[in-house]
XYZ file of C-alpha atoms in Angstrom:
713
model
C 0.025 -0.004 0.023
C 1.381 3.400 -0.981
C 1.867 6.189 1.671
C -0.505 9.086 0.853
C 2.155 11.629 1.648
C 4.712 10.260 -0.867
C 3.513 10.512 -4.450
C 4.686 7.833 -6.726
C 6.613 8.967 -9.860
C 4.730 8.744 -13.286
C 6.997 6.214 -14.976
C 6.642 4.201 -18.273
C 5.958 1.127 -15.908
C 2.858 3.025 -14.784
C 1.468 2.924 -18.356
C 2.100 -0.792 -18.530
C 0.126 -1.252 -15.274
C -2.755 0.804 -16.661
C -2.954 -0.719 -20.152
C -2.160 -4.338 -19.075
C -3.466 -4.501 -15.425
C -3.815 -7.584 -13.292
C -6.672 -5.939 -11.214
C -9.313 -3.425 -12.102
C -11.747 -1.336 -10.161
C -15.004 -0.115 -11.554
C -15.508 2.858 -9.469
C -19.304 3.981 -9.512
C -20.332 0.511 -10.575
C -24.128 0.110 -10.979
C -26.430 -2.096 -13.135
C -28.429 0.965 -13.826
C -25.721 2.590 -16.054
C -25.202 1.613 -19.624
C -21.586 2.670 -19.339
C -21.005 0.485 -16.235
C -22.908 -2.503 -17.794
C -21.007 -2.278 -21.088
C -17.621 -2.097 -19.244
C -18.543 -5.235 -17.222
C -19.869 -7.001 -20.256
C -16.759 -6.286 -22.198
C -14.539 -7.712 -19.453
C -16.580 -10.951 -19.360
C -16.716 -11.247 -23.156
C -12.912 -10.905 -23.416
C -12.393 -13.383 -20.560
C -10.435 -11.094 -18.311
C -8.521 -13.339 -15.992
C -7.424 -10.666 -13.433
C -9.189 -9.538 -10.290
C -12.265 -7.302 -10.745
C -13.510 -4.910 -7.996
C -16.876 -3.121 -7.867
C -16.883 0.217 -6.116
C -19.933 2.001 -5.003
C -20.109 4.366 -1.779
C -23.363 2.851 -0.958
C -22.083 -0.790 -1.052
C -24.509 -3.447 -2.311
C -24.248 -6.148 -4.757
C -23.693 -5.596 -8.483
C -23.244 -8.088 -11.303
C -23.695 -10.861 -8.797
C -20.761 -9.764 -6.616
C -20.487 -7.528 -3.482
C -19.274 -3.950 -3.995
C -16.753 -2.241 -1.628
C -17.503 1.324 -0.597
C -14.031 2.551 -1.782
C -10.955 1.157 -3.418
C -8.959 1.470 -0.146
C -11.777 -0.633 1.425
C -10.897 -3.683 -0.671
C -7.710 -4.056 1.202
C -5.853 -4.859 -2.024
C -3.553 -2.995 -4.323
C -5.343 -2.181 -7.659
C -3.602 -1.555 -11.020
C -6.197 0.467 -12.912
C -9.580 1.969 -12.133
C -12.551 3.132 -14.455
C -13.916 6.321 -12.981
C -17.662 6.636 -13.628
C -18.375 9.359 -11.024
C -19.521 12.879 -11.319
C -16.824 15.797 -11.889
C -17.645 17.119 -8.397
C -16.458 13.838 -6.672
C -13.125 13.475 -8.423
C -10.957 15.042 -5.712
C -11.933 12.612 -3.014
C -11.779 9.729 -5.476
C -8.101 10.441 -6.180
C -7.373 10.217 -2.420
C -9.010 6.870 -2.397
C -7.163 5.708 -5.460
C -3.732 6.643 -4.038
C -4.538 4.771 -0.791
C -5.272 1.610 -2.874
C -2.058 2.000 -4.863
C -3.865 2.579 -8.087
C -1.460 3.386 -10.826
C -3.662 4.491 -13.673
C -7.265 5.651 -14.150
C -9.627 5.935 -17.145
C -12.164 8.890 -16.681
C -15.298 8.520 -18.598
C -16.781 11.619 -16.885
C -17.302 14.776 -19.101
C -17.727 18.354 -18.088
C -14.105 19.368 -18.341
C -12.099 21.251 -20.878
C -14.666 20.466 -23.712
C -17.211 22.765 -22.060
C -15.026 25.979 -21.892
C -12.671 27.769 -19.655
C -14.355 26.777 -16.380
C -14.177 23.238 -17.363
C -10.598 23.561 -18.321
C -9.839 24.930 -14.903
C -11.429 21.951 -13.279
C -9.538 19.593 -15.611
C -6.183 21.356 -14.601
C -6.929 20.938 -10.933
C -7.880 17.298 -11.386
C -4.741 16.604 -13.318
C -2.736 18.311 -10.569
C -4.363 16.157 -7.933
C -3.586 13.010 -9.947
C 0.003 14.037 -10.590
C 0.544 14.651 -6.955
C -0.892 11.219 -6.233
C 1.323 9.587 -8.929
C -1.720 8.358 -10.829
C -1.821 8.447 -14.662
C -5.008 9.679 -16.332
C -6.551 8.515 -19.531
C -9.233 11.154 -20.423
C -11.384 12.607 -19.067
C -14.290 12.447 -21.558
C -12.974 9.287 -23.096
C -14.379 5.732 -23.460
C -11.233 3.990 -22.352
C -8.941 1.406 -23.962
C -8.973 -2.162 -25.030
C -5.888 -4.498 -24.878
C -7.050 -7.240 -27.183
C -3.756 -9.104 -26.864
C -4.130 -9.427 -23.141
C -7.932 -9.764 -23.149
C -8.261 -6.700 -21.072
C -10.667 -3.964 -21.997
C -11.642 -0.907 -19.894
C -14.083 0.274 -22.511
C -17.529 1.601 -22.016
C -19.493 0.694 -25.073
C -19.948 -2.841 -26.569
C -16.792 -4.526 -28.011
C -16.503 -7.600 -30.244
C -14.255 -10.468 -29.094
C -10.527 -10.272 -29.874
C -9.433 -11.895 -33.195
C -6.574 -14.226 -33.749
C -3.136 -12.920 -34.839
C -3.925 -9.107 -34.414
C -1.287 -6.578 -35.774
C -2.845 -3.110 -35.831
C -3.162 -0.646 -32.908
C -5.620 2.123 -32.926
C -5.276 5.489 -31.071
C -8.149 7.985 -31.342
C -8.847 11.297 -29.544
C -12.532 10.538 -30.244
C -13.968 7.553 -28.332
C -17.150 7.331 -30.697
C -14.903 7.419 -33.811
C -12.804 4.594 -32.228
C -15.913 2.536 -31.681
C -16.830 2.967 -35.338
C -13.336 2.116 -36.489
C -13.297 -1.057 -34.283
C -16.608 -2.102 -35.864
C -15.274 -1.514 -39.393
C -12.015 -3.358 -38.620
C -13.986 -6.351 -37.424
C -16.081 -6.260 -40.664
C -12.736 -6.404 -42.595
C -11.129 -8.985 -40.296
C -8.444 -6.550 -39.321
C -7.259 -7.735 -35.986
C -6.661 -4.958 -33.397
C -3.929 -5.311 -30.771
C -4.953 -2.278 -28.848
C -7.488 0.443 -29.025
C -6.914 3.699 -26.993
C -9.231 6.648 -26.699
C -7.361 9.652 -25.265
C -10.266 12.077 -24.859
C -9.317 15.492 -23.445
C -5.789 14.355 -22.818
C -5.355 15.885 -19.341
C -2.342 13.603 -18.929
C -1.815 10.683 -21.345
C -1.924 12.038 -24.902
C -1.495 10.567 -28.374
C 2.283 10.719 -28.154
C 2.264 8.685 -24.972
C 0.130 6.075 -26.612
C 2.340 5.817 -29.680
C 5.529 5.583 -27.552
C 3.939 2.794 -25.505
C 2.722 0.818 -28.549
C 6.045 1.316 -30.219
C 7.754 -0.810 -27.425
C 5.358 -3.704 -27.890
C 5.961 -6.693 -30.212
C 2.354 -7.181 -31.422
C 1.407 -3.993 -33.276
C 2.900 -3.779 -36.787
C 1.127 -0.496 -37.737
C -0.547 2.250 -35.725
C -3.659 3.876 -36.883
C -4.541 7.355 -35.515
C -7.527 9.537 -35.564
C -6.635 13.115 -34.557
C -8.519 16.392 -33.940
C -5.464 18.270 -32.784
C -1.844 17.751 -31.701
C -1.217 19.415 -28.390
C 2.593 18.761 -28.223
C 4.019 18.830 -31.766
C 7.646 18.068 -30.698
C 6.556 15.152 -28.540
C 4.320 13.794 -31.232
C 7.115 13.878 -33.882
C 9.520 12.076 -31.498
C 6.949 9.435 -30.768
C 6.273 8.780 -34.512
C 9.996 8.530 -34.988
C 10.260 6.023 -32.251
C 7.542 3.903 -33.876
C 9.261 4.155 -37.163
C 12.515 2.928 -35.599
C 10.614 0.043 -34.190
C 9.383 -0.853 -37.649
C 5.738 0.299 -37.036
C 4.194 2.513 -39.697
C 1.942 5.353 -38.495
C -1.191 6.073 -40.611
C -3.235 9.149 -39.645
C -6.682 10.518 -40.263
C -6.783 14.122 -39.053
C -9.601 16.518 -39.124
C -9.466 20.316 -38.337
C -6.747 22.568 -39.582
C -3.586 24.392 -38.661
C -4.125 28.150 -38.209
C -0.849 29.083 -39.828
C -2.452 31.068 -42.609
C -4.538 33.285 -40.194
C -1.605 33.940 -37.937
C 1.030 34.694 -40.601
C -0.012 38.390 -40.845
C -0.112 39.491 -44.479
C 2.929 37.352 -45.501
C 2.218 35.614 -48.898
C 3.740 32.473 -47.466
C 1.009 32.169 -44.919
C -1.878 32.866 -47.318
C -0.506 30.122 -49.684
C -0.241 27.510 -47.019
C -3.951 26.843 -46.521
C -5.623 25.517 -43.423
C -3.926 22.084 -43.251
C -0.791 22.292 -45.235
C 1.663 22.499 -42.294
C 0.387 19.202 -40.873
C 0.561 17.693 -44.329
C 4.203 18.797 -44.643
C 5.173 17.368 -41.324
C 3.572 14.043 -42.363
C 5.557 13.876 -45.527
C 8.819 14.856 -43.792
C 8.626 12.290 -40.959
C 7.128 9.567 -42.978
C 3.562 9.486 -41.710
C 0.969 8.167 -44.176
C -1.976 10.581 -44.122
C -5.421 9.334 -45.228
C -8.786 10.960 -45.611
C -11.387 8.470 -44.605
C -12.104 5.960 -41.912
C -12.153 3.196 -44.505
C -8.816 4.262 -45.990
C -7.338 4.345 -42.401
C -8.210 0.769 -41.656
C -7.347 -0.668 -45.007
C -4.023 1.224 -45.192
C -2.908 0.322 -41.643
C -3.896 -3.280 -42.337
C -1.703 -3.477 -45.425
C 1.259 -1.803 -43.759
C 0.921 -4.364 -40.921
C 0.878 -7.309 -43.351
C 3.094 -6.113 -46.293
C 5.114 -3.315 -44.955
C 6.722 -0.576 -46.999
C 7.465 -1.310 -50.620
C 10.755 -0.685 -52.121
C 10.298 -0.604 -55.924
C 9.160 1.450 -58.737
C 5.507 0.514 -59.292
C 2.515 -1.708 -59.224
C 1.706 -4.610 -61.623
C -1.952 -5.779 -61.667
C -3.807 -8.629 -63.334
C -7.425 -9.597 -63.478
C -9.838 -11.690 -65.436
C -11.595 -8.517 -66.758
C -10.550 -5.908 -69.221
C -13.005 -3.453 -67.712
C -11.388 -3.793 -64.231
C -7.917 -3.260 -65.720
C -9.143 0.005 -67.279
C -10.603 1.075 -63.908
C -7.230 0.360 -62.201
C -5.317 2.268 -64.760
C -7.496 5.405 -64.308
C -7.579 5.260 -60.555
C -3.880 4.560 -60.278
C -3.016 7.538 -62.570
C -5.305 9.820 -60.493
C -3.606 8.734 -57.377
C -0.116 9.117 -58.576
C 0.550 5.342 -58.350
C 3.054 4.279 -60.979
C 1.785 1.451 -63.255
C 5.074 0.909 -65.185
C 5.307 -0.282 -68.732
C 6.658 -3.926 -68.916
C 10.080 -4.656 -70.281
C 10.298 -6.353 -73.725
C 11.651 -9.463 -72.062
C 8.559 -9.603 -69.843
C 6.066 -9.019 -72.648
C 7.847 -11.642 -74.626
C 7.552 -14.241 -71.848
C 3.868 -13.364 -71.325
C 3.115 -13.879 -75.106
C 4.415 -17.527 -74.667
C 1.954 -18.033 -71.870
C -1.095 -16.178 -72.690
C -3.773 -17.205 -75.185
C -3.654 -15.307 -78.532
C -6.579 -13.027 -77.697
C -4.811 -11.566 -74.587
C -2.476 -8.651 -74.845
C 0.621 -8.616 -72.591
C 0.515 -5.331 -70.806
C 0.207 -3.775 -67.210
C -2.581 -4.013 -66.053
C -2.813 -7.494 -67.561
C -6.208 -8.769 -68.683
C -6.101 -12.528 -68.463
C -9.423 -12.690 -70.329
C -11.963 -15.445 -69.743
C -9.261 -17.939 -70.751
C -8.227 -18.083 -67.143
C -11.661 -19.513 -66.025
C -10.841 -22.551 -68.078
C -7.006 -22.461 -67.371
C -6.498 -21.164 -63.790
C -2.906 -21.965 -63.992
C -2.566 -18.919 -66.249
C -2.901 -16.881 -62.917
C 0.158 -18.394 -61.226
C 2.303 -18.414 -64.402
C 1.724 -14.950 -65.350
C 2.090 -13.518 -61.776
C 5.511 -15.161 -61.577
C 6.390 -13.574 -64.996
C 5.143 -10.098 -63.946
C 7.174 -10.288 -60.707
C 10.392 -10.751 -62.792
C 10.105 -7.330 -64.328
C 12.581 -4.898 -62.722
C 10.047 -2.209 -62.754
C 7.646 -3.865 -60.564
C 7.780 -3.478 -56.681
C 4.400 -4.924 -55.682
C 1.823 -7.282 -57.399
C -1.958 -7.194 -57.349
C -4.558 -9.558 -58.442
C -8.365 -8.544 -58.607
C -10.547 -11.298 -57.101
C -13.159 -11.605 -54.355
C -12.741 -14.111 -51.505
C -16.132 -15.791 -51.104
C -17.848 -15.350 -47.708
C -19.021 -18.985 -48.007
C -17.218 -21.828 -49.903
C -19.224 -22.593 -53.071
C -20.209 -26.156 -53.858
C -17.792 -26.694 -56.687
C -14.929 -25.207 -54.953
C -14.149 -22.965 -57.875
C -13.115 -19.944 -55.731
C -10.732 -22.110 -53.731
C -9.155 -23.336 -56.985
C -8.643 -19.747 -58.260
C -7.213 -18.487 -55.031
C -4.987 -21.564 -54.784
C -3.392 -20.543 -58.081
C -3.013 -16.931 -56.902
C -1.217 -18.185 -53.883
C 1.087 -20.292 -55.992
C 1.927 -17.352 -58.248
C 2.541 -15.115 -55.178
C 4.913 -17.590 -53.477
C 7.242 -17.530 -56.585
C 7.554 -13.718 -56.732
C 9.678 -12.800 -53.770
C 7.871 -9.447 -53.752
C 4.889 -8.007 -51.793
C 1.562 -9.302 -53.280
C -2.085 -8.513 -52.590
C -5.264 -10.027 -53.741
C -7.958 -7.306 -53.528
C -11.647 -7.101 -54.190
C -13.028 -5.134 -57.003
C -15.702 -3.466 -54.873
C -15.912 -2.718 -51.186
C -16.600 -6.185 -49.596
C -16.927 -7.646 -46.181
C -14.308 -10.214 -45.060
C -15.632 -12.906 -42.670
C -13.763 -15.584 -40.787
C -14.251 -18.159 -43.730
C -12.861 -15.735 -46.281
C -9.863 -14.777 -44.146
C -9.229 -18.513 -43.399
C -9.357 -19.495 -46.983
C -6.967 -16.966 -48.128
C -4.452 -17.502 -45.429
C -4.596 -21.200 -46.167
C -3.681 -20.448 -49.673
C -0.957 -18.124 -48.728
C -2.678 -14.994 -50.006
C -2.837 -11.527 -48.406
C -6.272 -10.429 -49.216
C -8.102 -7.114 -48.558
C -11.842 -6.427 -49.195
C -11.038 -2.630 -49.550
C -12.026 -2.465 -53.196
C -10.052 -0.867 -55.986
C -10.195 2.676 -54.611
C -8.910 1.997 -51.060
C -6.640 -0.836 -51.920
C -4.833 1.294 -54.558
C -4.666 4.211 -52.187
C -3.114 1.935 -49.545
C -0.566 0.597 -52.129
C 0.321 4.153 -53.010
C 1.189 4.856 -49.383
C 3.195 1.676 -49.192
C 5.286 2.725 -52.218
C 5.674 6.357 -50.896
C 6.901 5.044 -47.470
C 9.350 2.797 -49.306
C 10.676 5.847 -51.247
C 10.807 7.941 -47.990
C 12.870 5.169 -46.299
C 15.240 5.038 -49.256
C 15.643 8.967 -49.073
C 16.464 8.575 -45.328
C 19.339 6.360 -45.919
C 20.843 8.976 -48.266
C 19.915 12.247 -46.527
C 21.814 14.041 -43.947
C 19.721 16.428 -41.955
C 20.893 20.075 -42.120
C 21.405 21.569 -38.755
C 20.085 25.019 -37.916
C 22.745 27.782 -38.033
C 23.430 29.989 -35.015
C 21.601 33.218 -34.648
C 22.991 35.794 -37.081
C 24.438 39.021 -35.639
C 23.840 42.471 -37.035
C 20.192 43.094 -36.849
C 17.393 42.218 -39.202
C 17.500 42.531 -42.982
C 14.335 44.571 -44.084
C 14.754 46.059 -47.551
C 14.992 44.044 -50.674
C 18.740 44.828 -50.935
C 19.443 43.962 -47.262
C 17.574 40.732 -47.686
C 19.599 39.782 -50.807
C 22.861 40.962 -49.284
C 22.008 38.672 -46.267
C 21.220 35.746 -48.381
C 24.384 36.236 -50.347
C 26.348 36.142 -47.107
C 24.677 32.814 -46.230
C 25.741 31.273 -49.510
C 22.583 31.821 -51.506
C 23.328 33.110 -55.128
C 21.614 36.520 -55.826
C 21.498 38.659 -58.912
C 24.112 41.415 -59.086
C 22.650 44.890 -58.331
C 23.622 48.558 -57.630
C 21.560 51.104 -55.672
C 21.298 54.543 -57.251
C 19.743 57.786 -56.134
C 19.634 59.691 -59.514
C 18.681 59.070 -63.094
C 22.290 59.980 -64.168
C 23.686 57.291 -61.852
C 21.101 54.752 -63.175
C 22.288 55.591 -66.675
C 25.951 55.068 -65.781
C 25.373 51.624 -64.005
C 23.210 50.291 -66.767
C 25.814 51.214 -69.327
C 28.526 49.422 -67.270
C 26.342 46.284 -67.311
C 26.137 46.310 -71.095
C 22.777 44.515 -71.313
C 19.060 45.211 -70.663
C 18.322 46.071 -67.032
C 15.601 46.026 -64.523
C 14.857 48.920 -62.260
C 12.988 48.565 -58.945
C 12.182 50.948 -56.114
C 14.000 50.319 -52.809
C 11.972 51.141 -49.731
C 11.514 49.649 -46.260
C 7.769 50.649 -46.402
C 6.942 49.004 -49.801
C 6.803 45.117 -49.883
C 5.018 44.735 -53.206
C 6.659 47.119 -55.706
C 4.609 46.335 -58.830
C 1.422 47.456 -57.153
C 2.803 51.027 -56.849
C 4.480 51.247 -60.251
C 7.828 50.601 -58.745
C 9.301 48.218 -61.227
C 10.264 48.587 -64.871
C 11.772 45.587 -66.800
C 13.789 44.980 -69.914
C 15.049 48.574 -70.194
C 17.508 49.249 -73.151
C 19.482 52.513 -73.808
C 20.440 55.652 -71.875
C 17.191 57.509 -72.579
C 15.075 54.548 -71.718
C 16.817 54.046 -68.401
C 16.414 57.757 -67.539
C 12.759 57.672 -68.430
C 12.204 54.395 -66.374
C 13.929 55.976 -63.303
C 11.794 59.110 -63.451
C 8.581 57.049 -63.967
C 9.281 54.890 -60.990
C 9.822 57.835 -58.632
C 6.704 59.649 -59.845
C 4.543 56.686 -59.611
C 5.852 55.736 -56.032
C 5.596 59.252 -54.834
C 1.962 59.462 -56.059
C 0.866 55.996 -54.745
C 2.750 56.148 -51.458
C 3.833 59.762 -50.607
C 4.591 58.764 -46.967
C 7.050 55.915 -47.933
C 10.619 56.227 -47.235
C 12.697 55.938 -50.372
C 16.214 54.397 -50.133
C 16.896 54.565 -53.884
C 16.454 52.538 -57.074
C 17.897 49.097 -57.563
C 19.559 48.547 -61.013
C 20.293 44.989 -62.061
C 20.897 42.887 -65.132
C 17.665 41.768 -66.788
C 17.111 37.998 -66.804
C 14.793 36.874 -69.629
C 15.100 33.093 -69.567
C 14.642 30.439 -66.889
C 11.968 29.128 -64.506
C 10.643 31.545 -61.859
C 10.267 29.880 -58.469
C 8.920 30.998 -55.139
C 10.698 29.968 -51.920
C 9.121 31.190 -48.664
C 9.443 30.379 -45.081
C 6.904 30.930 -42.157
C 6.694 30.148 -38.528
C 3.558 28.063 -37.698
C 2.435 28.709 -34.007
C 2.118 24.891 -33.521
C 4.641 23.129 -35.660
C 7.338 25.841 -35.800
C 9.412 27.027 -38.938
C 8.463 25.695 -42.386
C 9.573 26.302 -45.935
C 7.258 26.507 -49.064
C 8.446 25.978 -52.669
C 6.356 26.611 -55.733
C 6.115 28.303 -59.231
C 7.039 31.936 -58.793
C 6.242 35.452 -60.153
C 2.666 36.140 -60.598
C 1.801 32.349 -60.771
C 2.351 31.707 -56.990
C -0.758 33.498 -56.160
C -2.812 32.420 -59.199
C -1.911 28.723 -59.153
C -0.927 28.106 -55.556
C 1.169 25.024 -56.822
C 3.326 24.651 -53.798
C 5.106 21.993 -51.661
C 5.988 22.491 -47.908
C 8.328 20.918 -45.424
C 9.187 21.777 -41.716
C 12.645 23.205 -41.320
C 15.414 22.220 -41.361
C 15.402 20.264 -44.577
C 17.865 18.117 -46.434
C 18.691 18.155 -50.117
C 16.682 15.007 -50.467
C 13.663 16.750 -48.997
C 14.030 19.643 -51.400
C 14.250 17.234 -54.332
C 11.099 15.530 -53.224
C 9.455 18.861 -52.964
C 10.096 19.577 -56.581
C 8.564 16.335 -57.522
C 5.278 17.220 -55.687
C 4.832 20.349 -57.901
C 2.119 20.049 -60.531
C 4.303 22.223 -62.770
C 7.427 20.121 -62.176
C 7.793 19.589 -65.914
C 8.892 23.185 -66.227
C 12.095 22.287 -64.448
C 13.077 19.650 -67.003
C 13.435 21.778 -70.136
C 9.864 22.299 -71.161
C 9.470 23.190 -74.904
C 13.166 23.445 -75.623
C 14.171 25.509 -72.382
C 17.321 24.468 -70.623
C 16.658 21.879 -68.005
C 17.214 23.101 -64.360
C 19.964 21.537 -62.381
C 17.739 20.114 -59.665
C 20.555 19.228 -57.369
C 22.001 22.665 -57.512
C 18.491 24.090 -56.924
C 18.039 21.816 -53.949
C 21.212 23.045 -52.350
C 19.985 26.618 -52.784
C 16.539 25.910 -51.149
C 18.416 24.210 -48.263
C 20.628 27.287 -47.810
C 17.564 29.553 -47.795
C 15.949 27.456 -45.074
C 19.197 27.638 -43.068
C 19.253 31.459 -43.560
C 15.684 31.729 -42.271
C 16.415 29.664 -39.267
C 19.498 31.780 -38.474
C 17.340 34.991 -38.320
C 15.710 33.746 -35.131
C 12.084 33.106 -33.839
C 10.986 36.723 -34.447
C 11.081 36.150 -38.256
C 7.465 35.730 -39.458
C 8.438 35.109 -43.148
C 11.337 35.263 -45.588
C 10.271 35.285 -49.278
C 12.332 34.999 -52.403
C 10.100 35.645 -55.434
C 11.364 34.981 -57.825
C 14.216 32.609 -57.448
C 15.191 32.151 -61.180
C 16.621 28.847 -62.305
C 18.032 28.729 -65.728
C 20.010 25.507 -66.363
C 22.881 25.634 -63.813
C 22.495 29.422 -62.943
C 20.222 29.980 -59.959
C 19.708 33.444 -58.568
C 17.437 35.150 -56.102
C 16.029 38.212 -57.835
C 13.879 39.681 -54.962
C 13.618 39.229 -51.244
C 11.256 40.168 -48.503
C 11.189 39.708 -44.737
C 8.399 40.215 -42.196
C 8.890 40.229 -38.462
C 6.687 39.677 -35.482
C 7.920 43.032 -33.832
C 8.997 46.418 -35.306
C 12.469 46.570 -36.720
C 13.954 49.724 -35.207
C 16.892 49.593 -37.569
C 14.682 49.827 -40.703
């Protein structure tokens, strides 16, 4: 028994005692409560083998057993407790829990942070009391957890019995969504190892749950439903721990980051959109993000059974040309590569296939396979030998009941024989969304086939995630993370020229330029350059120069330069008479190359991030951008280029010089480092455009925005 005056530390072991308890107390037990009844029924259905205590301050008999008036009154040490008591009784309950040596508690009760500030204050006081007593809290306002591996649920709505060989863990901030996901997983025969509902997260949060699950042998993938992330740094560390343990994290997140609203008027913030920062984090740390409950379960299931896929693409075969066409269209829409087969592969297929079949990917076996099912195994083996194929798929439904002739068994047997010869990940998938019962799962496993009833859409989406995770892991082996630079001395760059000079000092190539304060000096500088020039106003008060007539491009000849200078000064004075004018920038005119936008922002939740997209006026018109959290590596930057819809422009579109992507990646990394070195008061650093012309890459314009006033400007 623990001394009430000596709080126990909250250790990792305490989570083990909570999630794998040998003794449980149902505090507030009563047969009149659906929550209490469901919790008891779940424990009986699972066959919980530990000690179960019923606690009710009035005593009595519940579920056929006498109830103690308190946990301490049992005279035994208790591992975990389900608290089904009003919020007003929580303080005295924790005193009792401490006396009974309770290590962890599940709090069903609501009326805390979810109801506003007064509830948040009550939640803080409750968490403080639990912390002082050394008691971990799951909740409040949560449905609990279920440890399917240990047949131990503390869950307050009805659950189905554990399945054999479970391999997917589920963590959800919403208990109701977790219940729906558990039902769907059962329908698909996806065995859950654990299900944890974190509720308001007064203590145990999603990161704690991920870290706990990462240490266990049974979960092979972790599925998350998130509404928010309260501690981003710990969340990222937990995901990395899961990855290091070989467990892929798949997330369905609702809601959005408020980066755009909090980034002042910086263009970078407005380009990000509500959810782009979280998306960028997922890509960067290797999380697979999905967008439906069905996709969450199907994807986590296939990660658990197949793992990440190292390879170039997917090869699919079916006994229907129409299905093959559907697969082709949906794979293209989802960015899943369906590679063209090598001539050696198509030649081998011609020797196997009937004359009416065309060797291609996807491969239509035609109705001939109905009469010659051995075509399935032979063609699968041939497809697997193609170097461009990383994963194989076969379209066929597993029957819910064995048909009398055993036809389905015969076909699936040949699928299994083909899969066994490949040495590559293989999946048999249903064409439509289909239930998977115990008979279907048993038949496919007997034949050595990994089968999903997720249908074309969800199975292809999951395969895309498997391939992208494989690519991400390959990049990680090549990438060296760039460390953040130290805080730069000498104040804050504010004007365009200060920004470009600062970037140049940080190793970023910038366009040559001179600052002039007269038309005569502009003429002299332009003549010395010996080529067309660009003139731009220089002012700490003017961020967007074109809007005030502060830019004239492609100027040739002395008279034209003089006229351009005078026109800029007149236009700016009329549009912004109060603006401070530092001069006019004269620089060589660049007429070829791809204009890119590179901008950084500081998200209030996730920290500094960097955005790359098509530049110039297109950055606002097209919003074709990719994002990562800082710092980034060159491999991250290269991946960002591949995510742009306009990436073809980098590769010599219509005769233009192809951009040196590796050199461009180094420049983007240097821009990110330069932004980090400016410190936490930097709201945004923007380069628009960053001109990429073959091997020549130059920043042509720069802008900074700060969270406080720059007194040096």
